[in-house]
Coordinates of C-alpha atoms in Angstrom, one line a residue:
Chain A
X144 CA -13.1 -12.5 -36.6
X145 CA -13.8 -15.4 -34.0
X146 CA -11.7 -18.3 -34.0
X147 CA -12.9 -21.4 -35.4
X148 CA -14.4 -23.5 -32.1
X149 CA -13.6 -20.8 -29.7
X150 CA -14.9 -20.2 -27.3
X151 CA -15.4 -24.3 -26.8
X152 CA -19.0 -24.9 -25.8
X153 CA -19.3 -26.4 -22.5
X154 CA -22.1 -26.3 -21.0
X155 CA -22.4 -26.1 -16.8
X156 CA -25.1 -28.0 -14.6
X157 CA -28.4 -26.0 -13.8
X158 CA -28.2 -23.6 -16.1
X159 CA -30.8 -22.3 -18.5
X160 CA -30.9 -23.8 -21.6
X161 CA -31.8 -20.3 -23.4
X162 CA -31.3 -16.4 -22.2
X163 CA -33.3 -13.5 -23.7
X164 CA -31.2 -10.6 -24.0
X165 CA -32.4 -7.8 -23.6
X166 CA -30.6 -5.4 -25.2
X167 CA -30.5 -1.7 -24.5
X168 CA -28.0 -0.2 -26.5
X169 CA -29.9 2.2 -28.5
X170 CA -32.0 3.9 -25.5
X171 CA -29.8 3.2 -22.3
X172 CA -26.7 3.3 -24.3
X173 CA -27.1 6.3 -26.4
X174 CA -29.2 8.1 -23.9
X175 CA -26.0 10.3 -22.4
X176 CA -24.2 10.5 -25.6
X177 CA -23.3 14.5 -25.5
X178 CA -23.2 15.1 -29.3
X179 CA -26.9 14.2 -30.8
X180 CA -26.5 10.7 -33.1
X181 CA -28.7 11.6 -36.4
X182 CA -32.5 9.6 -35.9
X183 CA -31.2 7.8 -39.5
X184 CA -28.2 6.1 -37.5
X185 CA -30.1 5.3 -34.6
X186 CA -32.3 3.8 -36.7
X187 CA -29.6 1.9 -39.2
X188 CA -28.6 0.6 -35.3
X189 CA -31.5 -0.8 -34.4
X190 CA -31.7 -2.6 -38.0
X191 CA -28.3 -4.2 -37.5
X192 CA -29.2 -5.4 -33.9
X193 CA -31.9 -7.1 -34.9
X194 CA -29.9 -8.2 -38.4
X195 CA -27.5 -9.8 -35.3
X196 CA -29.8 -11.6 -33.8
X197 CA -31.3 -10.0 -31.2
X198 CA -35.0 -10.5 -30.5
X199 CA -35.6 -7.7 -27.9
X200 CA -33.9 -4.5 -28.4
X201 CA -35.1 -1.2 -26.7
X202 CA -35.4 1.5 -28.7
X203 CA -36.0 5.3 -27.7
X204 CA -37.4 6.8 -24.4
X205 CA -41.1 9.0 -24.9
X206 CA -39.4 11.3 -22.3
X207 CA -39.7 15.1 -22.4
X208 CA -36.8 16.2 -24.5
X209 CA -35.7 18.8 -22.2
X210 CA -34.7 15.5 -19.7
X211 CA -33.2 13.1 -22.6
X212 CA -32.5 15.8 -25.9
X213 CA -30.7 12.7 -27.2
X214 CA -33.8 10.4 -27.5
X215 CA -35.9 14.0 -28.6
X216 CA -36.5 12.3 -31.9
X217 CA -38.3 9.0 -30.5
X218 CA -41.5 10.6 -32.7
X219 CA -39.1 9.9 -36.0
X220 CA -37.3 7.0 -34.9
X221 CA -40.3 4.7 -33.6
X222 CA -41.8 4.5 -37.2
X223 CA -38.7 3.8 -39.1
X224 CA -38.0 1.2 -37.1
X225 CA -41.5 -0.5 -36.1
X226 CA -42.1 -2.8 -38.6
X227 CA -38.8 -4.9 -38.1
X228 CA -39.6 -8.8 -36.4
X229 CA -38.2 -8.1 -33.1
X230 CA -40.0 -6.5 -29.7
X231 CA -39.3 -3.0 -29.6
X232 CA -39.6 -1.5 -26.3
X233 CA -39.8 2.3 -25.4
X234 CA -39.6 3.6 -22.1
X235 CA -42.5 5.9 -21.0
X236 CA -42.3 8.1 -18.1
X237 CA -45.2 8.7 -17.4
X238 CA -48.5 9.1 -19.0
X239 CA -48.1 11.6 -21.7
X240 CA -45.1 9.6 -22.5
X241 CA -47.6 6.1 -23.0
X242 CA -50.0 8.5 -25.2
X243 CA -47.0 9.4 -27.6
X244 CA -45.9 5.5 -27.7
X245 CA -49.7 4.5 -27.6
X246 CA -50.1 6.6 -30.4
X247 CA -47.2 5.1 -32.6
X248 CA -48.6 1.6 -32.4
X249 CA -45.4 0.4 -29.3
X250 CA -46.6 -3.2 -27.9
X251 CA -44.1 -2.9 -24.9
X252 CA -43.1 -0.3 -22.6
X253 CA -41.3 0.2 -19.8
X254 CA -41.0 2.4 -16.1
X255 CA -38.0 3.7 -14.5
X256 CA -38.4 3.9 -10.4
X257 CA -35.7 3.2 -8.0
X258 CA -35.2 1.5 -5.5
X259 CA -33.6 5.0 -3.0
X260 CA -35.2 7.9 -2.4
X261 CA -31.5 9.5 -3.4
X262 CA -31.7 8.9 -6.9
X263 CA -35.7 8.8 -7.1
X264 CA -34.7 12.6 -6.3
X265 CA -31.9 13.1 -8.0
X266 CA -33.7 11.0 -11.6
X267 CA -37.4 12.0 -11.4
X268 CA -37.6 14.6 -8.6
X269 CA -40.3 12.9 -7.0
X270 CA -39.9 10.4 -3.6
X271 CA -39.9 6.6 -4.4
X272 CA -43.2 6.2 -3.5
X273 CA -44.2 9.6 -5.5
X274 CA -42.6 7.8 -8.5
X275 CA -44.7 5.1 -7.9
X276 CA -48.0 6.9 -7.8
X277 CA -46.9 8.6 -11.2
X278 CA -46.5 4.9 -12.7
X279 CA -49.4 3.4 -11.6
X280 CA -52.2 4.9 -13.9
X281 CA -49.4 4.5 -16.6
X282 CA -49.0 0.7 -15.9
X283 CA -52.5 0.7 -15.4
X284 CA -53.7 2.1 -18.9
X285 CA -50.7 0.2 -20.7
X286 CA -52.1 -3.4 -19.6
X287 CA -55.9 -2.0 -20.6
X288 CA -54.2 -1.8 -24.5
X289 CA -52.6 -4.8 -23.8
X290 CA -49.4 -3.7 -23.5
X291 CA -46.6 -5.1 -22.5
X292 CA -44.9 -3.5 -19.2
X293 CA -41.2 -3.8 -17.9
X294 CA -40.7 -2.3 -14.8
X295 CA -37.0 -1.0 -14.4
X296 CA -35.6 -0.7 -10.5
X297 CA -32.7 1.1 -10.3
X298 CA -30.0 1.4 -7.4
X299 CA -30.7 -2.1 -6.2
X300 CA -27.4 -3.1 -4.7
X301 CA -25.4 0.6 -3.8
X302 CA -26.2 4.2 -4.2
X303 CA -23.6 6.5 -4.4
X304 CA -25.0 8.8 -1.8
X305 CA -26.4 6.1 0.6
X306 CA -24.2 3.3 0.3
X307 CA -25.6 -0.8 0.3
X308 CA -29.4 -0.6 -0.4
X309 CA -31.4 -2.7 1.8
X310 CA -33.1 -5.9 0.7
X311 CA -36.5 -4.9 2.3
X312 CA -35.9 -1.5 0.4
X313 CA -35.7 -3.1 -2.8
X314 CA -37.9 -6.3 -2.5
X315 CA -41.0 -3.4 -1.2
X316 CA -40.6 -1.4 -4.5
X317 CA -40.4 -4.5 -6.7
X318 CA -43.9 -6.2 -5.2
X319 CA -45.0 -2.7 -5.8
X320 CA -44.5 -3.0 -9.5
X321 CA -45.8 -6.1 -9.7
X322 CA -48.9 -5.3 -7.7
X323 CA -49.7 -2.5 -10.1
X324 CA -49.0 -4.4 -12.9
X325 CA -45.7 -4.7 -14.6
X326 CA -45.2 -7.9 -16.5
X327 CA -41.3 -8.0 -15.9
X328 CA -39.0 -6.3 -13.5
X329 CA -35.1 -5.2 -14.0
X330 CA -33.4 -5.0 -11.1
X331 CA -30.3 -2.5 -11.9
X332 CA -27.1 -2.6 -10.3
X333 CA -26.9 1.4 -11.7
X334 CA -23.3 1.8 -9.8
X335 CA -22.5 -1.4 -10.6
X336 CA -21.2 -2.2 -7.6
X337 CA -22.8 -5.5 -6.6
X338 CA -21.3 -9.2 -6.1
X339 CA -22.5 -12.7 -7.0
X340 CA -23.6 -13.1 -3.3
X341 CA -25.2 -10.4 -3.1
X342 CA -27.1 -10.8 -6.3
X343 CA -28.2 -14.3 -4.9
X344 CA -29.7 -13.2 -1.7
X345 CA -31.6 -10.3 -3.5
X346 CA -33.1 -12.7 -6.1
X347 CA -34.0 -15.5 -3.0
X348 CA -35.0 -12.5 -1.0
X349 CA -37.5 -11.8 -3.7
X350 CA -38.6 -15.0 -4.2
X351 CA -39.3 -15.4 -0.7
X352 CA -42.0 -12.7 -1.0
X353 CA -43.8 -14.3 -3.5
X354 CA -41.8 -13.0 -6.8
X355 CA -40.8 -15.6 -8.8
X356 CA -37.7 -15.8 -10.7
X357 CA -39.5 -15.9 -14.1
X358 CA -40.5 -12.4 -13.9
X359 CA -36.9 -11.2 -12.9
X360 CA -34.3 -9.8 -15.2
X361 CA -30.6 -8.6 -14.8
X362 CA -29.5 -5.3 -15.4
X363 CA -25.6 -5.3 -14.0
X364 CA -23.4 -2.1 -15.0
X365 CA -19.5 -3.2 -15.3
X366 CA -18.1 0.0 -13.3
X367 CA -15.8 -2.4 -10.9
X368 CA -15.7 -5.2 -13.5
X369 CA -18.0 -7.1 -11.7
X370 CA -21.2 -7.7 -14.2
X371 CA -20.6 -10.7 -15.8
X372 CA -19.6 -12.7 -12.9
X373 CA -23.0 -11.4 -11.5
X374 CA -24.8 -12.7 -14.1
X375 CA -23.1 -15.9 -14.1
X376 CA -24.7 -16.1 -10.6
X377 CA -28.3 -15.2 -11.5
X378 CA -28.1 -17.8 -14.3
X379 CA -27.3 -20.1 -11.4
X380 CA -29.9 -18.8 -9.8
X381 CA -32.8 -19.3 -13.0
X382 CA -32.9 -16.2 -14.1
X383 CA -33.2 -16.2 -18.1
X384 CA -33.6 -12.5 -18.8
X385 CA -30.1 -10.1 -19.2
X386 CA -29.8 -7.0 -20.0
X387 CA -27.0 -6.2 -22.1
X388 CA -25.6 -2.9 -24.1
X389 CA -24.3 -3.5 -27.7
X390 CA -20.1 -2.7 -27.6
X391 CA -20.8 -1.7 -23.5
X392 CA -22.7 1.3 -24.8
X393 CA -23.8 3.9 -22.1
X394 CA -22.8 4.9 -18.4
X395 CA -24.3 6.1 -15.0
X396 CA -23.4 10.1 -14.9
X397 CA -23.7 9.3 -11.7
X398 CA -21.0 6.8 -11.2
X399 CA -17.3 8.4 -10.9
X400 CA -16.2 6.4 -14.1
X401 CA -18.8 5.2 -16.1
X402 CA -18.0 2.4 -17.2
X403 CA -21.4 1.4 -18.4
X404 CA -23.1 -1.6 -19.0
X405 CA -22.5 -4.6 -19.7
X406 CA -21.7 -5.5 -23.1
X407 CA -23.7 -7.9 -25.5
X408 CA -20.4 -9.5 -26.9
X409 CA -18.9 -10.1 -23.5
X410 CA -22.5 -11.9 -22.3
X411 CA -22.9 -13.3 -26.0
X412 CA -19.1 -14.8 -25.0
X413 CA -19.8 -16.2 -21.9
X414 CA -23.5 -17.9 -23.2
X415 CA -21.8 -19.4 -26.4
X416 CA -19.5 -21.1 -24.0
X417 CA -21.8 -22.2 -21.7
X418 CA -23.7 -23.9 -24.9
X419 CA -26.8 -21.8 -23.9
X420 CA -28.7 -20.3 -26.8
X421 CA -28.8 -16.6 -27.6
X422 CA -29.5 -16.6 -31.5
X423 CA -27.4 -13.9 -31.5
X424 CA -24.2 -13.9 -34.3
X425 CA -21.3 -12.7 -32.5
X426 CA -19.8 -11.9 -35.8
X427 CA -22.0 -9.8 -37.0
X428 CA -22.7 -7.9 -33.5
X429 CA -18.6 -7.3 -33.3
X430 CA -19.3 -5.6 -36.2
X431 CA -22.2 -3.5 -35.5
X432 CA -20.7 -2.3 -32.2
X433 CA -17.7 -1.2 -34.5
X434 CA -19.6 0.4 -36.7
X435 CA -21.1 2.4 -34.2
X436 CA -18.1 3.1 -32.2
X437 CA -16.9 5.1 -35.5
X438 CA -20.5 7.2 -35.6
X439 CA -19.6 7.5 -31.9
X440 CA -16.0 8.6 -32.7
X441 CA -14.4 6.6 -30.1
X442 CA -13.7 2.6 -29.3
X443 CA -16.2 0.2 -27.8
X444 CA -15.5 -0.4 -24.2
X445 CA -16.2 -4.3 -24.9
X446 CA -13.6 -6.5 -24.3
X447 CA -14.8 -9.0 -26.4
X448 CA -15.4 -6.1 -29.6
X449 CA -11.9 -4.9 -29.5
X450 CA -10.5 -9.0 -29.2
X451 CA -12.7 -9.5 -31.8
X452 CA -12.5 -6.0 -34.0
X453 CA -11.7 -6.4 -38.4
X454 CA -8.4 -5.7 -39.4
X455 CA -10.0 -2.3 -41.5
X456 CA -11.8 -1.0 -38.1
X457 CA -11.1 2.5 -37.5
X458 CA -10.9 1.2 -34.1
X459 CA -9.3 -2.0 -34.3
X460 CA -6.7 -1.4 -32.3
X461 CA -7.2 -0.4 -28.6
X462 CA -5.3 3.0 -27.3
X463 CA -4.0 1.1 -24.2
X464 CA -2.5 -1.9 -26.5
X465 CA 1.1 -2.8 -25.8
X466 CA 2.3 -4.2 -28.9
Chain B
X133 CA -11.6 5.6 -3.1
X134 CA -14.0 3.0 -2.1
X135 CA -17.8 4.0 -0.5
X136 CA -18.7 3.7 3.1
X137 CA -20.0 0.1 3.3
X138 CA -19.7 -1.1 -0.6
X139 CA -19.3 -3.9 -1.9
X140 CA -21.9 -5.0 0.5
X141 CA -20.2 -8.3 1.8
X142 CA -22.7 -10.9 1.6
X143 CA -21.0 -14.5 1.7
X144 CA -22.7 -17.0 -0.7
X145 CA -22.8 -20.8 0.0
X146 CA -20.1 -23.3 -0.8
X147 CA -17.2 -20.9 -1.5
X148 CA -13.9 -20.6 0.4
X149 CA -13.2 -18.6 3.5
X150 CA -10.2 -17.5 2.5
X151 CA -8.6 -17.1 -1.0
X152 CA -4.9 -16.5 -1.8
X153 CA -4.1 -14.2 -4.3
X154 CA -0.6 -14.8 -6.3
X155 CA 0.0 -11.3 -7.7
X156 CA 1.8 -11.5 -11.3
X157 CA 1.9 -7.7 -11.6
X158 CA 5.5 -7.7 -11.0
X159 CA 6.5 -10.1 -13.3
X160 CA 3.9 -11.2 -15.9
X161 CA 2.4 -7.5 -16.3
X162 CA 5.9 -5.9 -17.1
X163 CA 7.5 -8.1 -18.8
X164 CA 6.0 -7.3 -22.2
X165 CA 6.4 -3.4 -21.5
X166 CA 8.6 -2.0 -24.7
X167 CA 9.7 0.8 -22.1
X168 CA 12.8 -0.3 -19.6
X169 CA 11.2 0.2 -15.9
X170 CA 13.8 1.6 -13.8
X171 CA 15.1 -1.4 -11.4
X172 CA 14.1 0.1 -8.1
X173 CA 10.5 1.5 -9.8
X174 CA 10.3 -2.2 -9.5
X175 CA 11.6 -2.7 -6.0
X176 CA 9.1 0.1 -5.1
X177 CA 6.0 -1.5 -6.8
X178 CA 6.6 -5.0 -5.1
X179 CA 7.3 -3.1 -1.7
X180 CA 3.9 -0.9 -2.1
X181 CA 1.9 -4.6 -3.1
X182 CA 3.6 -5.8 0.2
X183 CA 2.4 -3.0 2.0
X184 CA -1.0 -3.3 0.6
X185 CA -1.5 -6.7 2.1
X186 CA -0.5 -9.4 -0.6
X187 CA 1.1 -11.9 0.5
X188 CA 2.4 -13.4 -2.6
X189 CA 4.4 -11.9 -4.9
X190 CA 6.0 -13.0 -8.0
X191 CA 9.1 -10.8 -8.2
X192 CA 10.7 -11.3 -11.2
X193 CA 12.7 -13.8 -14.0
X194 CA 15.7 -15.8 -14.2
X195 CA 15.2 -16.4 -18.1
X196 CA 18.0 -14.7 -20.5
X197 CA 18.0 -11.5 -20.9
X198 CA 17.6 -11.4 -24.5
X199 CA 14.5 -13.1 -24.0
X200 CA 12.7 -10.9 -21.5
X201 CA 15.3 -7.9 -21.7
X202 CA 12.7 -6.0 -19.3
X203 CA 13.6 -8.8 -16.5
X204 CA 17.2 -8.4 -17.6
X205 CA 17.3 -6.7 -13.9
X206 CA 16.6 -10.1 -11.6
X207 CA 20.2 -10.3 -10.6
X208 CA 19.8 -6.5 -9.2
X209 CA 16.0 -6.4 -8.2
X210 CA 15.9 -9.4 -6.3
X211 CA 17.8 -8.9 -3.3
X212 CA 16.1 -4.9 -3.3
X213 CA 13.1 -6.9 -2.1
X214 CA 14.4 -10.5 -0.5
X215 CA 13.8 -8.9 2.9
X216 CA 10.1 -8.4 2.7
X217 CA 7.8 -10.7 5.1
X218 CA 6.2 -12.0 1.7
X219 CA 6.6 -14.8 -0.6
X220 CA 8.5 -14.1 -3.6
X221 CA 7.8 -16.5 -6.1
X222 CA 10.5 -16.1 -9.8
X223 CA 10.2 -17.5 -12.8
X224 CA 13.0 -19.9 -13.9
X225 CA 12.9 -21.0 -17.7
X226 CA 16.3 -23.8 -17.1
X227 CA 18.6 -25.3 -15.3
X228 CA 20.8 -21.7 -15.4
X229 CA 17.9 -19.1 -14.1
X230 CA 17.8 -22.2 -11.0
X231 CA 21.4 -21.5 -10.5
X232 CA 20.7 -17.7 -10.5
X233 CA 17.6 -17.8 -8.3
X234 CA 19.4 -19.8 -5.5
X235 CA 21.8 -18.0 -5.3
X236 CA 20.2 -14.6 -4.6
X237 CA 18.7 -17.1 -1.8
X238 CA 15.2 -17.1 -3.8
X239 CA 12.9 -19.6 -1.8
X240 CA 9.9 -20.7 -4.5
X241 CA 10.4 -20.6 -7.8
X242 CA 8.3 -21.4 -11.3
X243 CA 8.8 -23.5 -14.6
X244 CA 6.5 -22.1 -17.4
X245 CA 5.1 -25.3 -19.8
X246 CA 2.7 -25.1 -22.4
X247 CA -0.2 -27.5 -22.8
X248 CA -0.5 -26.8 -26.8
X249 CA 2.5 -27.7 -29.4
X250 CA 2.2 -24.6 -31.3
X251 CA 2.9 -22.1 -27.8
X252 CA 5.8 -24.6 -26.6
X253 CA 7.4 -24.2 -30.1
X254 CA 6.6 -20.2 -29.8
X255 CA 7.7 -19.6 -26.9
X256 CA 10.1 -22.3 -25.7
X257 CA 10.9 -23.1 -29.3
X258 CA 11.0 -27.0 -28.0
X259 CA 7.8 -29.7 -28.4
X260 CA 5.7 -29.8 -25.0
X261 CA 7.6 -32.9 -24.1
X262 CA 11.3 -31.2 -24.8
X263 CA 10.3 -28.4 -22.3
X264 CA 9.5 -30.9 -19.8
X265 CA 12.4 -32.7 -20.0
X266 CA 14.3 -29.5 -19.8
X267 CA 12.3 -29.0 -16.5
X268 CA 12.5 -32.1 -14.5
X269 CA 16.0 -31.6 -13.4
X270 CA 15.0 -28.1 -12.3
X271 CA 12.2 -29.1 -10.4
X272 CA 14.3 -32.0 -8.6
X273 CA 17.2 -29.8 -7.9
X274 CA 14.6 -27.2 -6.2
X275 CA 12.6 -29.7 -4.0
X276 CA 15.8 -31.2 -3.1
X277 CA 17.2 -27.2 -2.1
X278 CA 13.6 -27.5 -0.2
X279 CA 12.2 -24.6 -2.4
X280 CA 8.6 -24.8 -3.5
X281 CA 8.2 -25.0 -7.2
X282 CA 5.0 -23.4 -9.3
X283 CA 4.1 -25.0 -12.4
X284 CA 2.3 -22.8 -14.8
X285 CA 0.8 -24.3 -17.6
X286 CA -0.2 -21.6 -20.4
X287 CA -3.0 -22.1 -23.0
X288 CA -5.0 -24.3 -20.6
X289 CA -8.2 -23.9 -22.8
X290 CA -7.4 -22.4 -26.0
X291 CA -5.3 -21.9 -28.1
X292 CA -4.4 -19.0 -30.9
X293 CA -3.2 -21.8 -33.8
X294 CA -4.9 -24.9 -32.5
X295 CA -8.0 -23.4 -31.3
X296 CA -10.1 -25.3 -28.3
X297 CA -7.4 -27.1 -26.3
X298 CA -8.3 -31.0 -25.5
X299 CA -8.6 -31.8 -21.7
X300 CA -6.8 -35.0 -22.1
X301 CA -3.6 -32.4 -23.3
X302 CA -3.8 -30.2 -20.8
X303 CA -4.3 -33.3 -17.9
X304 CA -1.5 -35.1 -19.3
X305 CA 0.9 -32.0 -19.3
X306 CA -0.5 -31.6 -15.6
X307 CA 0.1 -34.7 -14.6
X308 CA 4.1 -34.5 -15.7
X309 CA 4.6 -31.4 -13.8
X310 CA 2.9 -32.8 -10.6
X311 CA 4.8 -36.0 -11.3
X312 CA 8.4 -34.7 -11.3
X313 CA 7.6 -32.6 -8.2
X314 CA 5.6 -29.5 -9.0
X315 CA 4.2 -28.1 -5.4
X316 CA 1.1 -26.4 -7.2
X317 CA 0.0 -25.5 -10.6
X318 CA -1.7 -22.8 -12.1
X319 CA -4.2 -23.0 -15.0
X320 CA -3.6 -20.7 -17.6
X321 CA -6.0 -19.0 -19.8
X322 CA -3.1 -17.4 -22.2
X323 CA -5.4 -15.7 -24.8
X324 CA -8.8 -15.1 -22.4
X325 CA -11.3 -17.9 -24.4
X326 CA -12.7 -20.1 -21.6
X327 CA -15.9 -19.4 -20.2
X328 CA -17.4 -21.0 -16.7
X329 CA -18.4 -24.2 -17.7
X330 CA -15.0 -25.2 -19.9
X331 CA -13.2 -24.2 -16.2
X332 CA -15.5 -26.4 -14.6
X333 CA -14.8 -29.3 -16.6
X334 CA -10.9 -28.8 -16.6
X335 CA -11.0 -28.8 -12.9
X336 CA -13.6 -32.2 -12.7
X337 CA -11.5 -33.8 -15.0
X338 CA -8.1 -32.8 -12.9
X339 CA -9.6 -34.2 -9.9
X340 CA -10.6 -37.4 -11.6
X341 CA -7.4 -38.1 -12.2
X342 CA -6.4 -38.0 -9.3
X343 CA -5.0 -34.1 -8.9
X344 CA -6.7 -32.9 -5.9
X345 CA -8.2 -29.0 -6.2
X346 CA -5.9 -27.6 -3.4
X347 CA -2.9 -28.0 -6.0
X348 CA -4.3 -26.1 -8.6
X349 CA -4.4 -22.2 -9.3
X350 CA -6.2 -20.4 -12.0
X351 CA -4.7 -17.9 -14.1
X352 CA -7.5 -15.9 -16.1
X353 CA -6.8 -12.7 -18.9
X354 CA -9.6 -10.4 -19.3
X355 CA -9.2 -10.5 -23.4
X356 CA -12.9 -11.5 -23.6
X357 CA -14.0 -10.2 -20.2
X358 CA -14.4 -13.5 -18.7
X359 CA -12.0 -13.3 -16.1
X360 CA -14.0 -13.0 -13.4
X361 CA -17.0 -15.1 -14.3
X362 CA -14.4 -17.9 -14.6
X363 CA -12.6 -16.9 -11.4
X364 CA -16.4 -17.2 -9.4
X365 CA -16.9 -21.0 -10.9
X366 CA -13.1 -21.9 -10.2
X367 CA -14.0 -20.2 -6.1
X368 CA -17.4 -22.7 -6.3
X369 CA -15.1 -25.6 -7.3
X370 CA -13.4 -25.0 -4.2
X371 CA -10.0 -23.4 -6.1
X372 CA -8.5 -21.0 -3.1
X373 CA -5.5 -19.9 -5.5
X374 CA -6.1 -17.0 -8.1
X375 CA -3.5 -14.9 -10.1
X376 CA -4.1 -11.6 -10.7
X377 CA -1.8 -8.5 -12.0
X378 CA -2.5 -5.2 -9.7
X379 CA -3.8 -2.5 -12.3
X380 CA -4.7 -5.6 -14.6
X381 CA -1.0 -4.6 -16.2
X382 CA 0.1 -7.1 -18.7
X383 CA -1.2 -8.7 -22.0
X384 CA -0.1 -11.7 -24.0
X385 CA 1.6 -10.7 -27.1
X386 CA 0.1 -13.9 -29.1
X387 CA -3.8 -12.2 -28.6
X388 CA -4.6 -9.7 -30.9
X389 CA -6.4 -7.4 -28.5
X390 CA -4.1 -7.7 -25.5
X391 CA -6.0 -7.1 -22.6
X392 CA -4.3 -8.7 -20.0
X393 CA -4.5 -10.5 -17.1
X394 CA -7.3 -10.2 -14.7
X395 CA -7.0 -7.0 -12.7
X396 CA -6.4 -7.8 -8.7
X397 CA -8.5 -5.1 -8.1
X398 CA -11.2 -6.6 -9.9
X399 CA -10.9 -9.8 -8.0
X400 CA -10.1 -8.0 -4.6
X401 CA -13.8 -6.1 -5.1
X402 CA -15.8 -9.5 -5.3
X403 CA -14.0 -11.4 -3.0
X404 CA -14.5 -8.1 -0.7
X405 CA -18.7 -8.1 -1.8
X406 CA -18.7 -12.3 -0.9
X407 CA -16.6 -11.7 1.8
X408 CA -14.1 -13.8 1.4
X409 CA -10.8 -12.5 3.4
X410 CA -7.8 -11.7 1.1
X411 CA -6.0 -9.2 3.9
X412 CA -5.7 -6.9 1.3
X413 CA -5.7 -3.1 1.2
X414 CA -8.4 -2.1 -1.7
X415 CA -7.5 1.6 -1.6
X416 CA -3.9 0.9 -0.8
X417 CA -3.5 -1.7 -3.6
X418 CA -5.4 1.1 -6.5
X419 CA -3.3 4.0 -5.7
X420 CA -0.4 1.6 -5.8
X421 CA -1.5 1.1 -9.4
X422 CA -2.1 4.5 -10.4
X423 CA 1.4 5.3 -9.3
X424 CA 2.7 2.6 -11.4
X425 CA 0.3 3.7 -14.0
X426 CA 1.9 7.1 -13.9
X427 CA 5.1 5.3 -14.1
X428 CA 4.5 3.7 -17.4
X429 CA 2.4 6.6 -18.8
X430 CA -1.0 5.2 -19.2
X431 CA -3.9 4.4 -17.4
X432 CA -4.8 1.1 -15.5
X433 CA -7.0 -1.2 -17.3
X434 CA -8.4 -2.2 -14.8
X435 CA -12.2 -1.2 -14.1
X436 CA -12.1 -0.8 -10.5
X437 CA -8.7 1.4 -10.6
X438 CA -10.7 3.5 -12.6
X439 CA -13.9 4.0 -10.8
X440 CA -11.5 4.4 -7.5
X441 CA -9.1 6.5 -9.3
X442 CA -8.0 9.6 -7.5
X443 CA -9.2 12.8 -7.9
X444 CA -5.8 14.3 -8.2
X445 CA -4.1 11.1 -10.3
X446 CA -3.0 11.5 -13.5
X447 CA -5.1 8.8 -14.6
X448 CA -8.2 9.5 -13.1
X449 CA -10.0 10.4 -15.7
X450 CA -11.0 7.2 -18.5
X451 CA -10.1 8.6 -21.9
X452 CA -13.2 7.0 -22.8
X453 CA -15.0 8.5 -20.3
X454 CA -18.5 10.3 -21.5
X455 CA -19.1 13.0 -18.9

């Protein structure tokens, strides 16, 4: 449990008053889990996340089951949570996926593009432009149905095959996604190599090409421990949408040591300390991540979850703990 | 091993050109280890840290062996490393400790004060003022011997018994340490609860009371994952001395889940990305932390060490790794 009065709320200058957390644990966090998580557990996870105060919870992906077997139950899962009073975006890789999502009443969808050719090839078996061409009718039809579209862009900072990613390359794909009608973008540091100066430079480069900060979300991975420092830099630039994963669930299969997404709890701790409103109940969220960790059979990688873990939790003790 | 060109070096405005890392792994990192680390291993650890480019390496503590059994070999250790071409500060809790350190030729010492009564009582069995009174002759005699004195101040942001720590309390003890002759201070977030706004407000409050930023170092713990974001905030304020522990060794026995000091590797990754010179060879440092992890029998908690770990390392695989 949190200690009374900690963290002390001390606002810093020039930061946004509110931040919207785009919670990705149920989709991005779970998609690489080997053991199949039962559909009812996923639904319960999403319900608990909503109950903890998260308002945007990415629910699942309407991808072909062969690609992501863990999310093969999208059709069964979505109706179980569709009535929750939160935004429930779902990933749609192509028109077939969009059809499935729309048939179930999804009001928010996301497409998943790459800033690099290597990852486009590895992840989508397409060139960057072929992938964009595939998304174009998806976005057009979603917009025609008045559905909100998020464009994910992966490998915005570094790529495991190509090394540093040129800014122009990222800017070009961002522009293409916005031009085809995406409502917002999520700039992904898929292998976690970004640092704050790089983040600021990319955001500035996007602004210079006419992309307003209000359309930009950030999606940092904690592979090198940089996610929260990068988030601070993005907030200082005016970003108000931050992706995070409850308990730090998830990882990138292409990063050698897959410490994955920024943990929502670590983010909420910082935002609470900065006096930035998120609407999230940290104790409730931590309890949810502990509950999910027990379902998955291993402790959460989130530092905050470990620090706040309940005495009676199966995973309240960090296995590396010294005393 | 690092990927060529990553992190991409992108300087950010208004950051220092150079940062001095005060490496605390050999002292702060090891002091809470239960199993005794052989003196020669400690010496080898310090030699490897120096070889990796660290220039300030806190070596040991001349504390009574009953208090910190792990560092009972200070007299044997110090002469083994005393000739290294680096600064080797040592902790001295009192005049007896100072005598022992001076007898061995130590040129830099540190005292360890507390901003809170509860921790002063727990750690030193004294009130804050009694502890300051104990340090006064230590600092005076060290300065008379032309020895550099660092003043550690613990619990600057939160205290496990007292909750949030009032700024005035921290400022008062800082002033007392400087007034008695300390050359620099290290502001410790012993339980890792600080967030960036709090860090900036404390630094500003100290400046307002006549304490120049150049005398201030920061010492963050990663218990809630905040250490690097707090470091970024401190750098933005002009701080150029940052404490860190190779491999993230160490922890605070009073924080429930003892994820400890900011890992030097995570810090170096960020500084390298920001184009800030530290002189540290990250691959060599990571190899040193892997080597030490194998000696201690468990993987490093540093995200960067895990990400960069060598294929042949005993601990190259994160135990929580998904694939």
